[in-house]
XYZ file of N, CA and C in Angstrom:
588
model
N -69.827 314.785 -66.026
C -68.677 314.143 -66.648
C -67.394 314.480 -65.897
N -67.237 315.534 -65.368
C -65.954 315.952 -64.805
C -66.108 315.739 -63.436
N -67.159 315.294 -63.020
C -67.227 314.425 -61.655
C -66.731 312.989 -61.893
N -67.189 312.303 -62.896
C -66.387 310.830 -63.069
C -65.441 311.188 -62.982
N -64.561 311.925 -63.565
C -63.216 312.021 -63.657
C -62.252 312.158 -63.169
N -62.654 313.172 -61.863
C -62.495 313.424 -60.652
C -62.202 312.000 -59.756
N -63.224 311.250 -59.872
C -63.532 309.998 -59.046
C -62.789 309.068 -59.513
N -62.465 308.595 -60.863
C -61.422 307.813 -61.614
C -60.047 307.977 -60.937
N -59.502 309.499 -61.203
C -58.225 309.795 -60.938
C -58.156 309.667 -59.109
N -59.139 309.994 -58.323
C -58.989 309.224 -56.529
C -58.719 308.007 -56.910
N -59.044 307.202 -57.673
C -59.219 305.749 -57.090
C -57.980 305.160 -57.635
N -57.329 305.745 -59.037
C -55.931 305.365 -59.492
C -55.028 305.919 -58.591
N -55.334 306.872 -57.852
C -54.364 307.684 -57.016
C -54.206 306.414 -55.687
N -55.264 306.253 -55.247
C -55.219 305.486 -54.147
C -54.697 304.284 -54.460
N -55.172 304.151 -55.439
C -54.549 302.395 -56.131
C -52.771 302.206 -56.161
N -52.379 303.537 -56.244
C -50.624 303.574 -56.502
C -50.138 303.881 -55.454
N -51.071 304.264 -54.235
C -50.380 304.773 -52.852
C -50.178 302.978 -52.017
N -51.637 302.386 -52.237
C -51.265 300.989 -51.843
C -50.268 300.194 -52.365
N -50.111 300.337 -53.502
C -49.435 299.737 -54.259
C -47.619 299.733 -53.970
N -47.664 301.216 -53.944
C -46.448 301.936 -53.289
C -46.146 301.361 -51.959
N -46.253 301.148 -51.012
C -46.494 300.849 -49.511
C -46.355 298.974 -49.732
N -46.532 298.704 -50.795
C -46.563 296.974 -50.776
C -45.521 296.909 -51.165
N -44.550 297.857 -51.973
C -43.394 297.234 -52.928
C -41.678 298.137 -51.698
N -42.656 298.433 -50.464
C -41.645 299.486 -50.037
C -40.364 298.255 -48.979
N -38.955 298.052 -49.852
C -38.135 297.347 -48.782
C -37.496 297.801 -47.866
N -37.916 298.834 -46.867
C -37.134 299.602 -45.904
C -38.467 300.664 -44.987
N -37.663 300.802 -44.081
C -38.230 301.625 -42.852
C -36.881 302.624 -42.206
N -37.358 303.920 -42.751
C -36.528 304.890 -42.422
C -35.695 305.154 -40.826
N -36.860 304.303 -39.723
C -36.004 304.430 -38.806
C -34.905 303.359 -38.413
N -34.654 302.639 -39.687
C -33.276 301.621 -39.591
C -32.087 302.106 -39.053
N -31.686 303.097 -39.836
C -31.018 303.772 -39.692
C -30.340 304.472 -38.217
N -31.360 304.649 -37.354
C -31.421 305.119 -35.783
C -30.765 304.097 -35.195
N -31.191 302.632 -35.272
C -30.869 301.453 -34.894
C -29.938 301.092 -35.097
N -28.835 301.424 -36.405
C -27.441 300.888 -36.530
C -26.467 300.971 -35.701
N -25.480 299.956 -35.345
C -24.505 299.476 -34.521
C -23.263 298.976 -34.679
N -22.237 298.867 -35.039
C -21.304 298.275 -35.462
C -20.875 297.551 -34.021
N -20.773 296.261 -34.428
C -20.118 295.808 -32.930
C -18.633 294.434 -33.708
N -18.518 293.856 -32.751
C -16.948 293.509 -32.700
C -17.461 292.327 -33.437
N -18.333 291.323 -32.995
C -19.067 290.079 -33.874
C -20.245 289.755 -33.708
N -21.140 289.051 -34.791
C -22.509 288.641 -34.941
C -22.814 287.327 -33.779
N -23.778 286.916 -33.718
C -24.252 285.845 -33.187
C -24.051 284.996 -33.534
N -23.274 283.455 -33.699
C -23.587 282.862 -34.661
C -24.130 281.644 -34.053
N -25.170 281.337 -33.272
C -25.790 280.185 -32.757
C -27.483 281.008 -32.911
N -28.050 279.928 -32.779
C -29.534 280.338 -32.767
C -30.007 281.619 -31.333
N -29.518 280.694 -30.590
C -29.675 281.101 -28.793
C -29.088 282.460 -28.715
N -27.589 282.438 -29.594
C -27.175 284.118 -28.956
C -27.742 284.992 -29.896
N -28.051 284.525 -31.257
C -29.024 285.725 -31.568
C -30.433 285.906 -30.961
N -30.881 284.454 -30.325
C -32.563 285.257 -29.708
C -31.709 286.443 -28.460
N -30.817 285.790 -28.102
C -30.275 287.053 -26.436
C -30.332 288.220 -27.647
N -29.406 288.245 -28.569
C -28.873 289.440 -28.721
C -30.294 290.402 -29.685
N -31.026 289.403 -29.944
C -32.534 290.037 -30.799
C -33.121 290.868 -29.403
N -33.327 290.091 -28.360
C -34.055 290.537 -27.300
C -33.844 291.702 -26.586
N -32.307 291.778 -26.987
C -31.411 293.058 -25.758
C -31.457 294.106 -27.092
N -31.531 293.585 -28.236
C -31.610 294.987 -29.114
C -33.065 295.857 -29.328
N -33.996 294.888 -29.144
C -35.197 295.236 -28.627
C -36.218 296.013 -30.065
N -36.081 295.646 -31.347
C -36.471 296.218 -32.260
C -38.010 296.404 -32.737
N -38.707 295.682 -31.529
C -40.380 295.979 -31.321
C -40.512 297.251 -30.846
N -39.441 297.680 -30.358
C -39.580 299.352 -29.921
C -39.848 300.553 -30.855
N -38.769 299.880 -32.044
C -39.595 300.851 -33.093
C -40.087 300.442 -34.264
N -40.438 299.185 -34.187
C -41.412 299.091 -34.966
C -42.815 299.693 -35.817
N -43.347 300.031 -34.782
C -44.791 301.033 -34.811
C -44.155 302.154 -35.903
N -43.068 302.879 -35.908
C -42.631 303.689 -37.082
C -42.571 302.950 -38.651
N -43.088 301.926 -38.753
C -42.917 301.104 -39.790
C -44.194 300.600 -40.526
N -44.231 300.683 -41.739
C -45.668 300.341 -42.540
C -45.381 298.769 -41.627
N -44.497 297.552 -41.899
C -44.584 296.382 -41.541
C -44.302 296.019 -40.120
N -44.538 296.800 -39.236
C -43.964 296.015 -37.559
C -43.378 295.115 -37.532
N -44.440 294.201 -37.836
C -44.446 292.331 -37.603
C -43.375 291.901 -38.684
N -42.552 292.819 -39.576
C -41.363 292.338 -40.479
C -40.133 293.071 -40.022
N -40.289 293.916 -39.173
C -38.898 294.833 -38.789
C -38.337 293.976 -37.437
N -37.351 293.505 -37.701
C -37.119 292.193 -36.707
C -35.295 292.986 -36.893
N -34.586 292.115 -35.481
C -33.220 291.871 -35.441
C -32.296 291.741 -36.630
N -31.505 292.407 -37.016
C -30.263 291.343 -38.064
C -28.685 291.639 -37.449
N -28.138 290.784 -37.553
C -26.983 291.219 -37.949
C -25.946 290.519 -38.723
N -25.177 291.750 -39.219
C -24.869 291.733 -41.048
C -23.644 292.397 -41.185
N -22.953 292.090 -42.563
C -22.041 293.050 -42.703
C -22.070 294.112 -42.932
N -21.402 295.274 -43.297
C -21.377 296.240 -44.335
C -21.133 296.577 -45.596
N -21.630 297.281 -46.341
C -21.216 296.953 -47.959
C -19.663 297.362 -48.263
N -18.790 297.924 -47.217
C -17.353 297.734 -47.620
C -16.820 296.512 -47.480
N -17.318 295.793 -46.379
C -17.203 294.451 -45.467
C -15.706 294.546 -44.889
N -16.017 295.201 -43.833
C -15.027 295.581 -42.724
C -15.620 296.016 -41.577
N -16.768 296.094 -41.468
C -17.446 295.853 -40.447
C -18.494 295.360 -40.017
N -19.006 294.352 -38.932
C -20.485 293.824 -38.983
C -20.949 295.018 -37.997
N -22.740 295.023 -38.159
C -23.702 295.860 -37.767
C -24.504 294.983 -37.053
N -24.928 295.719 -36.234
C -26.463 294.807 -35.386
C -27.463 296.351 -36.272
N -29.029 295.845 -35.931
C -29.147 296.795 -37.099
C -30.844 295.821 -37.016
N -31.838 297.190 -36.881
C -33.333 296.627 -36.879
C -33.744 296.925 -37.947
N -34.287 296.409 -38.782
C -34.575 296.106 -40.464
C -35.582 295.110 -41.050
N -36.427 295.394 -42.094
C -37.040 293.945 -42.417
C -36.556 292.838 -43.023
N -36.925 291.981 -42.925
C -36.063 290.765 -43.101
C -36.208 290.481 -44.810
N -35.440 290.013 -45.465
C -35.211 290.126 -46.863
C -35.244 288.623 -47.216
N -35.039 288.137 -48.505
C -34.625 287.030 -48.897
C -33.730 287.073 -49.850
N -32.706 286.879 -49.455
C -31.111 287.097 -49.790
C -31.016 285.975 -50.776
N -30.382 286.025 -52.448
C -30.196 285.269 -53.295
C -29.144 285.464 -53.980
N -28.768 283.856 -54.799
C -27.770 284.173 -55.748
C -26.282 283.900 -54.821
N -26.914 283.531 -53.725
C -25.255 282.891 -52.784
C -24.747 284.038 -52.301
N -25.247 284.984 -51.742
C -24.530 286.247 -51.388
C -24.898 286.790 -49.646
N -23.742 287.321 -49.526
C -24.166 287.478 -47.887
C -24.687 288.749 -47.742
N -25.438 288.714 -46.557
C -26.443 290.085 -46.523
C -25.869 291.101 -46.200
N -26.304 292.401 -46.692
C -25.409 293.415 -46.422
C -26.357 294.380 -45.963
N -26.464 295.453 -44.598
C -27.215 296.740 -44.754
C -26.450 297.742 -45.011
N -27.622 298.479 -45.682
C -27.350 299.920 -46.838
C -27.845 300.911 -45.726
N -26.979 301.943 -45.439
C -27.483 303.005 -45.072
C -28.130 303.733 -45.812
N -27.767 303.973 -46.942
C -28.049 304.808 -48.407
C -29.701 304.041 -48.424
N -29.891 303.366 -48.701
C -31.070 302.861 -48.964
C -31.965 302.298 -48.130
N -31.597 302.472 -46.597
C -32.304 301.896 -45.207
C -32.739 300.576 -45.542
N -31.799 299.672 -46.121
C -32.373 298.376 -45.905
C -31.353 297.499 -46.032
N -31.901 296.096 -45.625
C -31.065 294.654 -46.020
C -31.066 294.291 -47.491
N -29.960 293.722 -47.992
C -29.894 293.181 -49.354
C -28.797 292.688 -49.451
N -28.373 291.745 -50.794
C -27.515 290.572 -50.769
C -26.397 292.123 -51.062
N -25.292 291.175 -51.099
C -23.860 292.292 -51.541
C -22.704 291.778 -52.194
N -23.032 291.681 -52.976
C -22.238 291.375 -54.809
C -20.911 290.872 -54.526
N -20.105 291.854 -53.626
C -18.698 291.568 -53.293
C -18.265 290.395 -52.680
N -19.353 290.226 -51.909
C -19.550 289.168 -50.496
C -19.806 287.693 -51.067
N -19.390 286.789 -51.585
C -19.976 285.591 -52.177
C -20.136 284.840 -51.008
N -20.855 284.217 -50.689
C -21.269 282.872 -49.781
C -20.867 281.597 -50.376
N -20.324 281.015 -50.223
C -20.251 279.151 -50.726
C -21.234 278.498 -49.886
N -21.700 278.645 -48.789
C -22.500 277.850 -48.420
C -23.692 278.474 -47.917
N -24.205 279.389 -48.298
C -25.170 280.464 -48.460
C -26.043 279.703 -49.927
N -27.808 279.059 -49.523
C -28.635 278.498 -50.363
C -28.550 279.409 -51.864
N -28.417 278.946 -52.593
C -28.623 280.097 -53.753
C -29.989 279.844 -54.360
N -30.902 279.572 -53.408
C -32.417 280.039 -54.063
C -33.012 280.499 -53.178
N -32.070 281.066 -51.915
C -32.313 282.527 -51.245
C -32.483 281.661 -49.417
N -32.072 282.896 -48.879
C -32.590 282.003 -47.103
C -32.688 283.796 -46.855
N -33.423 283.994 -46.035
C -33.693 284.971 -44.397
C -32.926 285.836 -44.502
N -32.422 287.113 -44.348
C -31.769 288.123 -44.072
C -31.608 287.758 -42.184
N -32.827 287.794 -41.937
C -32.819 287.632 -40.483
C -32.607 286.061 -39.797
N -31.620 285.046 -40.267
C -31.074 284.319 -40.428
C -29.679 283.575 -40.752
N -29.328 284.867 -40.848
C -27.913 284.935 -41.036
C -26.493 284.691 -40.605
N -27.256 283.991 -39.386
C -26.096 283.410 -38.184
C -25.952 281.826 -38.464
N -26.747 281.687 -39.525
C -26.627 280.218 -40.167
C -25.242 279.970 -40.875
N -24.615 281.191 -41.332
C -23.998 281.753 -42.663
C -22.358 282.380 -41.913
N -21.605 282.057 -40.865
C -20.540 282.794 -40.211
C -19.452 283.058 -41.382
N -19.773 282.382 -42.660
C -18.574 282.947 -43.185
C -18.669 284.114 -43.437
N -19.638 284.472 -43.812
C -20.255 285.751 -44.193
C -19.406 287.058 -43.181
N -19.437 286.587 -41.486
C -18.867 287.075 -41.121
C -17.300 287.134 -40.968
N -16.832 285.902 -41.037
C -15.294 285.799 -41.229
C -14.928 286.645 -42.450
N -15.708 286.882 -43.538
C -15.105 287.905 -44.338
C -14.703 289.135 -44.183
N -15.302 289.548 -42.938
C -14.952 290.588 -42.353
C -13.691 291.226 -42.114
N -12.937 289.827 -40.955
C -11.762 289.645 -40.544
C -10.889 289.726 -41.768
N -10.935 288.478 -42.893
C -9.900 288.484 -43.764
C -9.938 289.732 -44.697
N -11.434 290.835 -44.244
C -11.115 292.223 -45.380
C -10.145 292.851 -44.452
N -10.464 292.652 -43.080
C -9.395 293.990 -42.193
C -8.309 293.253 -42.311
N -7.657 292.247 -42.199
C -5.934 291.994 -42.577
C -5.588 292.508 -43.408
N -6.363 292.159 -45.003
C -5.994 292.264 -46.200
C -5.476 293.720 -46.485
N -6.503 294.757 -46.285
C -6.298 296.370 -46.461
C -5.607 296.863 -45.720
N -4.692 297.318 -46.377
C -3.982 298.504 -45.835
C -4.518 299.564 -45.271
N -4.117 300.254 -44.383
C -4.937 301.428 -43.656
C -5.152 302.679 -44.495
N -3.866 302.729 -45.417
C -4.296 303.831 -46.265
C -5.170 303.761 -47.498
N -5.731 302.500 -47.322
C -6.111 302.206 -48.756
C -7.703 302.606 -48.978
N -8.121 302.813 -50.216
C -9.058 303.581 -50.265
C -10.347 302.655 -50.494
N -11.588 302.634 -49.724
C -12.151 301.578 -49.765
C -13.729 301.841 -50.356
N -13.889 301.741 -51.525
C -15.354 301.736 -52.067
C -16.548 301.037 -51.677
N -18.122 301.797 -52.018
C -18.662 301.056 -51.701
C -19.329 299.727 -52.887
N -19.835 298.934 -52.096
C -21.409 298.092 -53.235
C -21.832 298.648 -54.134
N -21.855 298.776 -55.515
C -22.520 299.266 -55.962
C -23.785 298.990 -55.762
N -24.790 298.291 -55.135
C -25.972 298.109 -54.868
C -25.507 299.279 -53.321
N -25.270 299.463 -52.913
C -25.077 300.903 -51.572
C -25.292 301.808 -52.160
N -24.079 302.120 -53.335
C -24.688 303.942 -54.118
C -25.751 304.100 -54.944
N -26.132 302.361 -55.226
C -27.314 302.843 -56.275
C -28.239 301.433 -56.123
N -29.134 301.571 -55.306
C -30.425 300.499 -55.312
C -31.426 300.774 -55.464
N -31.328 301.336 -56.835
C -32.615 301.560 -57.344
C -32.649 300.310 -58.914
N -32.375 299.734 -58.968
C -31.917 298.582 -60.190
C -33.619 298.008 -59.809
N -34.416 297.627 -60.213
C -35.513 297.069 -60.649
C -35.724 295.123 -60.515
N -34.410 294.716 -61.193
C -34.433 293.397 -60.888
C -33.455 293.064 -59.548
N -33.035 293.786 -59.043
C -32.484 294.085 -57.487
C -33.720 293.877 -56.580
N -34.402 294.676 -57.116
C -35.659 294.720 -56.167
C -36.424 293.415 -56.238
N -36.951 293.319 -57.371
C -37.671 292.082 -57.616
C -37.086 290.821 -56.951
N -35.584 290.347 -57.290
C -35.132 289.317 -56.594
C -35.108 289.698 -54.626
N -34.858 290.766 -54.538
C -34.796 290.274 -53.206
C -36.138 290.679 -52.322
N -36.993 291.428 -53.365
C -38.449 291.367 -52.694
C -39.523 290.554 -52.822
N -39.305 289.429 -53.530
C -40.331 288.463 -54.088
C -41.105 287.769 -52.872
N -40.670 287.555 -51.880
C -40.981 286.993 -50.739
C -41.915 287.516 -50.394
N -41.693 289.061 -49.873
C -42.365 290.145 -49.071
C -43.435 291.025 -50.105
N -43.060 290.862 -51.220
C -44.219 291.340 -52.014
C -45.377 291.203 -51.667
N -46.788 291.872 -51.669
C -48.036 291.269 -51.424
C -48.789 291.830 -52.881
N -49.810 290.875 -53.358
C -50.651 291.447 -54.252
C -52.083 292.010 -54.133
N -52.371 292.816 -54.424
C -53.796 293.197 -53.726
C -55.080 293.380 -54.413
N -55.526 291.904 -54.713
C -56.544 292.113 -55.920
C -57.472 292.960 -56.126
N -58.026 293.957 -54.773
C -59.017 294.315 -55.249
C -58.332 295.888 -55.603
N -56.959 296.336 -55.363
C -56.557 297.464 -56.278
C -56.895 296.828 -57.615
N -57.011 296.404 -58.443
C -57.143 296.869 -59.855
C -58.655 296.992 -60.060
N -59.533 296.415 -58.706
C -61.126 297.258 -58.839
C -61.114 298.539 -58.969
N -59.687 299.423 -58.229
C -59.704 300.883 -58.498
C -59.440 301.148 -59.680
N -59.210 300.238 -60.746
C -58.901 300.690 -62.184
C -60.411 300.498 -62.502
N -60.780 299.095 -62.700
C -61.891 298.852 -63.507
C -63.197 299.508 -63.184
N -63.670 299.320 -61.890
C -64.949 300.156 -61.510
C -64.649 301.559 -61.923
N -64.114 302.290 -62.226
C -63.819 303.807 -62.520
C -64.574 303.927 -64.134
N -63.103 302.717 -64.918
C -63.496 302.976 -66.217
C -64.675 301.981 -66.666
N -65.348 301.424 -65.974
C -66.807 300.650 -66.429
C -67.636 301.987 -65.768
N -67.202 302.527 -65.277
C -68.344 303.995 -64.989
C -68.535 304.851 -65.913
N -67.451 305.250 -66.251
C -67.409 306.019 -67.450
C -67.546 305.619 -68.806
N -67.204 304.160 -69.117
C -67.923 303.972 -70.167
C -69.417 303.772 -70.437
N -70.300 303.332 -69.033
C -71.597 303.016 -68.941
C -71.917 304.754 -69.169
N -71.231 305.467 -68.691
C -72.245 306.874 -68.520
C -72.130 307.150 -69.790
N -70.665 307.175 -70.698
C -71.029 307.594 -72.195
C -71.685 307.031 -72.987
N -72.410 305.904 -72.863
C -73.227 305.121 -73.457
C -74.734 305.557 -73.812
């Protein structure tokens, strides 16, 4: 009996490590990759140059998703500066321009930032050169502020851990993995056949 049990609790264990790893929106070595530069790409062509010269297949391999840790570039969640910045690509909703989080090593929309012509039933993180106002907001934050003025962040920057944060901008990249909940059921059809 305390061998089933044993064997139950591996297979729920394993079941939440996959599970974990499917719902994960970030790759810690984002962070290494950040850049602040003067402006984004905003044609198709200068972001493939500028994807190519940033070269983010390099560190990919540090990443559960490789084949999703691609080029962006984005604002910041003060929005006073754009970033070049290797990250997985998100699906940005709700009309908002993409922002990377250091705090949270990833891409996500940014509350402050409204888009008018940004789809509001979501487009590409890594697409974002579709979207230049996004970057002109930049410019009209650095006129606007004063140098002494004190500049907060996103609240999605100090705190992205919000649940329907996640959900909206991970719905894309989510994967489901039917045969984890065999690690539920084969366990407990074992143990009920054996107490039988």
């Amino acid at each position: 009996m305390s061998s089933t049990i044993v064997i139950v609790l591996l297979f729920i264990s394993q079941g939440k490590n996959e599970i974990a790893k499917a719902e994960s929106p970030s790759c810690a070595i984002s962070n290494q990759t950040v850049q602040p530069v003067e402006d984004c790409p905003r044609t198709a062509e200068e972001w493939r140059k500028a994807a190519a010269r940033k070269n983010c297949s390099a560190y990919a391999h540090h990443c559960d998703r490789p084949d999703q840790f691609v080029y962006h570039c984005v604002i910041n969640p003060y929005i006073n500066e754009t970033l070049e910045v290797c990250a997985y690509s998100q699906k940005i909703v709700h009309g908002y321009c993409a922002e990377y989080s250091k705090v949270g090593t990833r891409i996500q929309g940014n509350e402050n930032a409204p888009c008018q012509n940004c789809p509001k039933d979501g487009y590409r993180s890594n697409e974002t050169f579709n979207y230049p106002e996004c970057y002109n907001l930049v410019k009209k934050s650095a006129e606007k502020i004063p140098p002494t003025a004190i500049i907060r962040p996103n609240t999605t920057d100090v705190s992205n851990t919000d649940s329907s944060n996640k959900k909206e901008t991970n719905n894309e990249n989510s994967t489901h993995n039917p045969s984890s909940i065999l690690y539920i059921i084969v366990p407990v059809l074992a143990v009920v056949s054996f107490s039988v």
